[in-house]
Structure formats: structure tokens, C-alpha cells
GROMACS .gro file of C-alpha atoms in nm:
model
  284
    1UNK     CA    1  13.091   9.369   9.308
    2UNK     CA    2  13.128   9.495   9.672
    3UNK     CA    3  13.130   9.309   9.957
    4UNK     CA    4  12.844   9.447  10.170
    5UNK     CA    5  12.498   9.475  10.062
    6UNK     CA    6  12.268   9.763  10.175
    7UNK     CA    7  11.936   9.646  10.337
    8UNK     CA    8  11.710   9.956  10.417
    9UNK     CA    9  11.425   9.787  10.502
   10UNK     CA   10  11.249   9.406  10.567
   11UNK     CA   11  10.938   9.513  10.288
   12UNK     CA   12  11.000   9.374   9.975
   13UNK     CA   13  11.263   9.535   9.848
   14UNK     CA   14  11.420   9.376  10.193
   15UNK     CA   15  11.369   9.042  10.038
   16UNK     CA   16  11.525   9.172   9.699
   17UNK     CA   17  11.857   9.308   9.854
   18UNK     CA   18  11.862   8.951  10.028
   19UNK     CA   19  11.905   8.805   9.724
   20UNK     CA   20  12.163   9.062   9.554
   21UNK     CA   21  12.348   8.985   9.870
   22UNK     CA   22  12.361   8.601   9.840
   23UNK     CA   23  12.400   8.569   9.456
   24UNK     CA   24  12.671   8.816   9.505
   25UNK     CA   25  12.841   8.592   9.812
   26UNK     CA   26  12.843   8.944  10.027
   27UNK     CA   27  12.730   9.074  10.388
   28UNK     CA   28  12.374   9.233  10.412
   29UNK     CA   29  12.425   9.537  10.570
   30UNK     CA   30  12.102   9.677  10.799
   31UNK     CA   31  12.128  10.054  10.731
   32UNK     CA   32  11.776  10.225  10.720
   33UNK     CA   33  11.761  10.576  10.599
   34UNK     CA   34  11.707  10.752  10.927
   35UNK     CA   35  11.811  11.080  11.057
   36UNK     CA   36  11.874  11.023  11.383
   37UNK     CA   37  12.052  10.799  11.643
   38UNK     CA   38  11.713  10.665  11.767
   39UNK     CA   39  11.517  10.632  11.491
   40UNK     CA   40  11.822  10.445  11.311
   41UNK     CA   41  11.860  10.194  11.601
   42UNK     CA   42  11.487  10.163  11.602
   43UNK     CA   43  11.401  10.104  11.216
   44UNK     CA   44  11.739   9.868  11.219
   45UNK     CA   45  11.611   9.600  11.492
   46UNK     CA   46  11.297   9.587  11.328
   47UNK     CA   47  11.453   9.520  10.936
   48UNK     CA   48  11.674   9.265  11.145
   49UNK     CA   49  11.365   9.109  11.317
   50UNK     CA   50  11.202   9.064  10.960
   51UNK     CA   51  11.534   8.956  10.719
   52UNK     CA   52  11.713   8.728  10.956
   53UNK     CA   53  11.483   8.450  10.904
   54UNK     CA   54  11.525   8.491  10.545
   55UNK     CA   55  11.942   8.598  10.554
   56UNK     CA   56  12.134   8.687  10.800
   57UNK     CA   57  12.174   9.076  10.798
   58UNK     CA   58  12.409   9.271  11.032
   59UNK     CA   59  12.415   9.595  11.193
   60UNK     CA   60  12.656   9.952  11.134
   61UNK     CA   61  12.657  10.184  11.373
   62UNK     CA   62  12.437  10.509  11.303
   63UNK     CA   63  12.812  10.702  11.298
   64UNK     CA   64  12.962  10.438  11.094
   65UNK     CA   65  12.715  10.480  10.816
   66UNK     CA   66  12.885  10.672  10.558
   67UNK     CA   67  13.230  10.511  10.583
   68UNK     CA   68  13.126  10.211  10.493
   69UNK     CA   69  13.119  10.106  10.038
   70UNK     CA   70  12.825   9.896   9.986
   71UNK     CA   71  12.604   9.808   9.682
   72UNK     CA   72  12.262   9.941   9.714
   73UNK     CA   73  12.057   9.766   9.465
   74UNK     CA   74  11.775   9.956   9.605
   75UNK     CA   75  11.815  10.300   9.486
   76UNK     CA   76  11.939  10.118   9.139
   77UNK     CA   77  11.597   9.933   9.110
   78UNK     CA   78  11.389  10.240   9.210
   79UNK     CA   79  11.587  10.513   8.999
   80UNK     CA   80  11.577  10.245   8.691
   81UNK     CA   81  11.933  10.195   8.660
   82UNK     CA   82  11.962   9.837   8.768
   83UNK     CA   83  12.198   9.644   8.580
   84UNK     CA   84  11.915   9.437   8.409
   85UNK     CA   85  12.147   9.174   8.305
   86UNK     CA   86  12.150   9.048   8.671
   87UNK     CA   87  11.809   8.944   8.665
   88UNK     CA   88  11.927   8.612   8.521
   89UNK     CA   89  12.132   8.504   8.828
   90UNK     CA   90  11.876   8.646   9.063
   91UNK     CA   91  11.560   8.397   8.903
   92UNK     CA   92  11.831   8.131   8.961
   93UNK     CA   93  11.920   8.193   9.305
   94UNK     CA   94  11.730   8.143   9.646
   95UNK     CA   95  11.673   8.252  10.011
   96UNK     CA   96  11.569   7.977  10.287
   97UNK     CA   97  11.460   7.980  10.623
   98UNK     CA   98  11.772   8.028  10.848
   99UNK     CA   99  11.516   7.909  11.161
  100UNK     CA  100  11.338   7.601  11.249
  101UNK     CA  101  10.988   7.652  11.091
  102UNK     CA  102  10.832   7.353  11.323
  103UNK     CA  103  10.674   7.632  11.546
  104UNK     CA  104  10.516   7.854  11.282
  105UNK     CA  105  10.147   7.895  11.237
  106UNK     CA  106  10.055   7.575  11.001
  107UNK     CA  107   9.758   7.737  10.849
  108UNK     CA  108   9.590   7.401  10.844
  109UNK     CA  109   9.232   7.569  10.732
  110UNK     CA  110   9.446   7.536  10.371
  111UNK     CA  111   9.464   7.162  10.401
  112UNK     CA  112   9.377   7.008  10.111
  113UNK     CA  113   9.236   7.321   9.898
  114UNK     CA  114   9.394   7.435   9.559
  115UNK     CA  115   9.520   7.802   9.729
  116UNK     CA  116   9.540   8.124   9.537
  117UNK     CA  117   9.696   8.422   9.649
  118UNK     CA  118   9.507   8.716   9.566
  119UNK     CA  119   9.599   9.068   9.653
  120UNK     CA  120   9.332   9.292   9.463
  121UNK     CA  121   9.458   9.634   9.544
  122UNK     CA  122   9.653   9.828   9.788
  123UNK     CA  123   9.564   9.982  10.096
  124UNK     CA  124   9.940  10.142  10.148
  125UNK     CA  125  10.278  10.189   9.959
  126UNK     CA  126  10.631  10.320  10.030
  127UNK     CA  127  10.619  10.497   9.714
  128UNK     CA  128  10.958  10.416   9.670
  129UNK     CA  129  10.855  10.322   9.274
  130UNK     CA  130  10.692  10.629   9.237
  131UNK     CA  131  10.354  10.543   9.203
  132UNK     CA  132  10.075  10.574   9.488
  133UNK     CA  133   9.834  10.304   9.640
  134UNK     CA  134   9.558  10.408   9.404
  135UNK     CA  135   9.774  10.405   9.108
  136UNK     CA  136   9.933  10.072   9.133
  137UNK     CA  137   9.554   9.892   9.213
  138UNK     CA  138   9.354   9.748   8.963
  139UNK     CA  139   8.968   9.796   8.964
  140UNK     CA  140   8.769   9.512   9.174
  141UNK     CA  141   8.550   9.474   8.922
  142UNK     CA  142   8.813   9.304   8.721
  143UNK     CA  143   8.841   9.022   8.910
  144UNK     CA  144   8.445   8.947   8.893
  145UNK     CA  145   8.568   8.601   8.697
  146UNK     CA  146   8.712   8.470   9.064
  147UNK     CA  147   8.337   8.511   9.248
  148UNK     CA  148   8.172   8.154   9.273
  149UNK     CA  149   8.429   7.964   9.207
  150UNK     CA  150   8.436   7.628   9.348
  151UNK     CA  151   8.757   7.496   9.236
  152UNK     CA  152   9.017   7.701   9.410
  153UNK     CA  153   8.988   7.894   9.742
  154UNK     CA  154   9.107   8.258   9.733
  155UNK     CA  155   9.361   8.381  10.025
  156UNK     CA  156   9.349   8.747  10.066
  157UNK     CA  157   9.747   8.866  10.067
  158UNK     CA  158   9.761   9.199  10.092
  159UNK     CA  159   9.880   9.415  10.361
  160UNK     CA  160   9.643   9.603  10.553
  161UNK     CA  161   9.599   9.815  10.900
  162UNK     CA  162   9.348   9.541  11.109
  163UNK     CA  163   9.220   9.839  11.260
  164UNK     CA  164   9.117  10.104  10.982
  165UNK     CA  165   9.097   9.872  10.676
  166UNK     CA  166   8.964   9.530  10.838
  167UNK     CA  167   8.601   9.628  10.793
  168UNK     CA  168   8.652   9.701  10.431
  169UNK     CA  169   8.842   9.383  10.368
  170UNK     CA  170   8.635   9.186  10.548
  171UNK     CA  171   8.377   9.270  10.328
  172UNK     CA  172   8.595   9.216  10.040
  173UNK     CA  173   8.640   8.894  10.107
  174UNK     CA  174   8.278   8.786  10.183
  175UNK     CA  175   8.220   8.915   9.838
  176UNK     CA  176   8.435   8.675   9.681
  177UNK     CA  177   8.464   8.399   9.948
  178UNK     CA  178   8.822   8.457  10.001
  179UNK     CA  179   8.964   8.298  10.326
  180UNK     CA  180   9.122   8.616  10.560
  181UNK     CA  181   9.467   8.534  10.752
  182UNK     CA  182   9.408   8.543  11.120
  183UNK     CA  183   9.052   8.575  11.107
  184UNK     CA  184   8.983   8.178  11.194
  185UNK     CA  185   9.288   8.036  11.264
  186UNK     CA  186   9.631   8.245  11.412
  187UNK     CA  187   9.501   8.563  11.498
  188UNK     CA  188   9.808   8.730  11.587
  189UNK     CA  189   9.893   8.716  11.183
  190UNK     CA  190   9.558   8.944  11.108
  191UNK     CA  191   9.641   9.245  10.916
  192UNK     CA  192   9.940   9.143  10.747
  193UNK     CA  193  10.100   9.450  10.801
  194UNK     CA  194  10.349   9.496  11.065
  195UNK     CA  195  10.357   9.097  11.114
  196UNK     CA  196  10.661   8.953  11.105
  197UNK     CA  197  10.699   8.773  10.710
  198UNK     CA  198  10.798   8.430  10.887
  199UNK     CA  199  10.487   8.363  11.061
  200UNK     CA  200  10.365   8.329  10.675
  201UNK     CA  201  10.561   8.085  10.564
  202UNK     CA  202  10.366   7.785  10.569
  203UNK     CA  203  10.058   8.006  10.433
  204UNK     CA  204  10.259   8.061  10.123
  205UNK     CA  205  10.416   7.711  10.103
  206UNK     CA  206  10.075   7.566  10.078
  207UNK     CA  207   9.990   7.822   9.762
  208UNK     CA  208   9.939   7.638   9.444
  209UNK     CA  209   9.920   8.012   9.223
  210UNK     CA  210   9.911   8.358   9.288
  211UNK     CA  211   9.745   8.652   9.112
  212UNK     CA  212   9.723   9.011   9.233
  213UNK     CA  213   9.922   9.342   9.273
  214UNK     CA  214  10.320   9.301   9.280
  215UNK     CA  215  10.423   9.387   9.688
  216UNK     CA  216  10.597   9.249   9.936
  217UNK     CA  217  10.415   8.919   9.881
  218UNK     CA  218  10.567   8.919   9.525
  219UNK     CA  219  10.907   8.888   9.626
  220UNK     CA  220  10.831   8.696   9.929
  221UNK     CA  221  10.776   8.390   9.647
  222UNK     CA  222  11.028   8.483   9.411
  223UNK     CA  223  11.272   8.479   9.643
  224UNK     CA  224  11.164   8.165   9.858
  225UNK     CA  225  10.877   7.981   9.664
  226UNK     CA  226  10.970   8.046   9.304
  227UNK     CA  227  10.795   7.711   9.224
  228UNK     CA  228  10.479   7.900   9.267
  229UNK     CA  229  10.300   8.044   8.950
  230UNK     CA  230  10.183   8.426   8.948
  231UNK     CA  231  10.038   8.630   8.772
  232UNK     CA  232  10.195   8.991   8.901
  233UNK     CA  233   9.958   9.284   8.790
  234UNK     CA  234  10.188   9.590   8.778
  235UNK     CA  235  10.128   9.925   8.704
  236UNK     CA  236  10.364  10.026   8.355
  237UNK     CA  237  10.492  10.360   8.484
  238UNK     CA  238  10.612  10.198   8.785
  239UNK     CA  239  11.021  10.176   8.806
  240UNK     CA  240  11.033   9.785   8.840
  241UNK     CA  241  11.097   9.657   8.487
  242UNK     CA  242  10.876   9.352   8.586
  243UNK     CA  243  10.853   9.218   8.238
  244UNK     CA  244  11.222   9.156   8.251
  245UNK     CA  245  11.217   9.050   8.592
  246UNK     CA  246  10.859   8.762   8.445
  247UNK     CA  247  11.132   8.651   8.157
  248UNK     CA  248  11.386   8.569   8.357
  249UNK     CA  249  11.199   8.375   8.591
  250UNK     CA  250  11.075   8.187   8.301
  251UNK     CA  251  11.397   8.145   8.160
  252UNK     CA  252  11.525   7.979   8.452
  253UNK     CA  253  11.180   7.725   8.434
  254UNK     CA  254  10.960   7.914   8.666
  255UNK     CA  255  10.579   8.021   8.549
  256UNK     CA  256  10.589   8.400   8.661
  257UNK     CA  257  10.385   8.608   8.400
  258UNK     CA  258  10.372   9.008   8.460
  259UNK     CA  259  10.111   9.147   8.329
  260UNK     CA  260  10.081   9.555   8.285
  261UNK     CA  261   9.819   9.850   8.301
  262UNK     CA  262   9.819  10.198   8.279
  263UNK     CA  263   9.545  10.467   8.217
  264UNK     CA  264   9.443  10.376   7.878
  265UNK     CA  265   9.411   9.999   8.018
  266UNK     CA  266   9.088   9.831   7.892
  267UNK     CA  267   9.044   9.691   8.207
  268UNK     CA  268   8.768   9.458   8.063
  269UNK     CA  269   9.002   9.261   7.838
  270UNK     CA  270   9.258   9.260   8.125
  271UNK     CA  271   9.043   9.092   8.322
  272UNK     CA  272   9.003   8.842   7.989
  273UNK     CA  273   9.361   8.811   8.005
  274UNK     CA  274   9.387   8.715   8.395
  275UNK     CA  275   9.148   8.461   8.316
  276UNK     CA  276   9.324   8.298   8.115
  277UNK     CA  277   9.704   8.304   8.235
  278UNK     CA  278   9.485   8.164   8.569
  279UNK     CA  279   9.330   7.848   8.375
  280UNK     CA  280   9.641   7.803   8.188
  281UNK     CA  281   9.831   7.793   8.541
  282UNK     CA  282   9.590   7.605   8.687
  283UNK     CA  283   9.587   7.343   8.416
  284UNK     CA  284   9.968   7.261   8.465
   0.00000   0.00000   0.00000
């Protein structure tokens, strides 16, 4: 294994090469893939803004770039040719806060609720597993088994432009009753998007399950709240082998159950099948 991890960006996949770095005891390298001097110096303080809280990252020069030998797990997990006997020491290995997290937003409107994370569908993708937005969501109507419920209280997760999409989210989650980040309490978290990740950690830390769309927020708990049960809806012809990723997790004693869809998906008895990974989850 080589001693320097690459870290293109502080999405998801951010979070994953975190987590190659540490269980591989190497340096997380910040080196985005930008053309130019500015736009390099640019995308890298941002990634560093993002990862250091989770891992320390560090910076190479723009015109040290290609002289340095890294491992970029990255463009393994996205071409398909990640060494899928990793995933193992990856369920079994964690990221924590490398700041004080006294001064976060508490997200105290969560007190004493039984919190589920639920991203529905996306609004935007990097397309870096090949699919688009549309194709990795799953219809609304699937999740008509989560309207009226008293028991739990939904917390919309997904990333979203406050500007273009809030209106359409907002209505969203009036439909189900879903509690919005930012909208009551913390306002400078609305939109997800473009927020720095720490300013959600005591959001996610209060989660008792998750069910929804595999992003950013997916990782986020494998890689920091494992504990946390979820049901990760993931499109088949994606390049994340999530199945193997789910039996891994649940190897090493953690309730993470992928479930897939393509276009010949009966989304009907999907929905069925949500249903009842949820109660089962929610049972435990």
C-alpha cells in the first residue's frame, strides 16, 4: 500500500478516501482534479475546509501533482476495480472529529424524538458513478408508508440548492411532516449543500435509523456513526458494489441493509420491502 492517499474532493467519496487513508496508516493527500493553478488552489481549500474535521488532509502544490505515487481509491471505486476484499477492514475502521464539537449547532428540536434520516431523491450528483440525479431516485410515491406516522419524526437529508429547490422541498416535507435542517433552528445549515459536513454532526448523532438514497450522507454514517441502522436505496447499475459494502458492515455487527432498483423495479413491493427492513430496525 502507498503512503499517501488521494482526496479529490470533501463529498462523499471525500469521507471514503478518509477512511482508505486511516485503515491504511497513510497521508491524505488534497489533490482535486483541476486544470489550472487557481481553480486547483481554490477546489483544494475548500476539500480541506470540509475533511479536516473528519482527518487531517494536506496540500501538493498544483506543479507537484504528478510527481507524487498515491493510492486513489476513488477512480478504483468508480471504474469498479476496487479491491473488494478491503471492504472488511474499512466496516471495521473509523473517522472522529479532530475538533471540539462543543460549538456546533445542537439541533435540540431532535430532543427526545426517535429520528430518521430520509433522503427521498436527488436534486444533484457528481456523476462520478455514472448514473444521473433522476436515475439514482426512487419514486415519492414509494415512501407513502412514512406519511402519518406518529412514532418517528422524519429529517429531510438530502442536499439541495436553498434557493432553486427550497420551495419544492419545502413542500416535500409538509407532505410527510418531515422536520427541514435550518428551517427552525440554525439557519445557516439550510440547504445542505455547500454547508460545511461538521455543522451536522450532532444532527446525525441524534439519528436513531436512516433510510433513503446512498450520498454523501451515506458515508457521512458509515464512516463516523456506523452504530446507526440504514437502509441505503441504490440504483443496481451504479459502480458502488453496495451489497458488498451492506455485508461487510454487517459482518463487522453493524445493521446497514442496501437495498437495489433498476428499471424493471416493482417499485410497489420495494416500498413493501422498506417497510419492513424499517420496523425490523426500529424494533431493535
Amino acid at each position: 500500500m502507498k503512503d499517501f492517499v488521494r482526496l479529490r474532493d470533501a463529498m462523499g467519496h471525500g469521507l471514503f478516501s478518509a477512511v482508505c487513508a486511516e485503515m491504511s496508516n497513510a497521508y491524505l493527500v488534497a489533490i482535486p482534479q483541476k486544470d489550472t493553478p487557481e481553480e486547483y488552489a481554490a477546489a483544494q481549500e475548500a476539500t480541506l475546509k470540509n475533511i479536516n474535521f473528519f482527518k487531517r488532509a494536506y496540500k501538493v502544490k498544483f506543479e507537484d501533482r504528478d510527481k507524487i505515487s498515491y493510492w486513489d481509491p476513488v477512480a478504483e471505486l468508480t471504474s469498479g476495480t476496487f479491491d473488494h476484499s478491503l471492504w472488511d477492514k474499512f466496516a471495521r475502521t473509523r473517522l472522529v472529529p479532530q475538533e471540539d464539537t462543543t460549538d456546533l449547532p445542537r439541533f435540540l428540536g431532535l430532543n427526545g424524538k426517535k429520528n430518521v434520516l430520509w433522503v427521498p431523491q436527488k436534486f444533484v450528483t457528481d456523476g462520478a458513478c455514472g448514473l444521473s440525479a433522476g436515475q439514482q431516485s426512487v419514486p415519492l410515491e414509494a415512501f407513502e408508508f412514512l406519511k402519518g406516522r406518529t412514532d418517528i419524526n422524519l429529517v429531510f437529508g438530502q442536499h439541495y440548492n436553498k434557493v432553486n429547490d427550497l420551495a419544492n422541498v419545502e413542500k416535500v416535507c409538509a407532505e410527510f411532516n418531515a422536520y427541514l435542517p435550518g428551517r427552525t433552528e440554525h439557519p445557516e445549515v439550510l440547504g445542505i449543500r455547500g454547508v460545511q459536513h461538521k455543522l451536522y454532526y450532532h444532527m446525525y448523532r441524534r439519528l436513531k435509523a436512516s433510510i433513503g438514497i446512498a450520498g454523501t450522507h451515506t458515508w457521512y454514517m458509515l464512516t463516523m456513526f456506523s452504530r446507526i441502522p440504514q437502509i441505503i436505496l441504490y440504483n443496481k447499475k451504479g459502480a458502488e458494489r453496495w451489497d458488498l459494502i451492506g455485508q461487510a458492515y454487517r459482518d463487522a455487527g453493524y445493521k446497514i441493509y442496501p437495498l437495489g432498483f433498476d428499471e424493471t423495479t416493482d417499485f410497489a413491493e420495494y416500498s413493501k420491502e422498506m417497510n419492513i427492513l424499517l420496523e425490523q430496525i426500529l424494533e431493535d
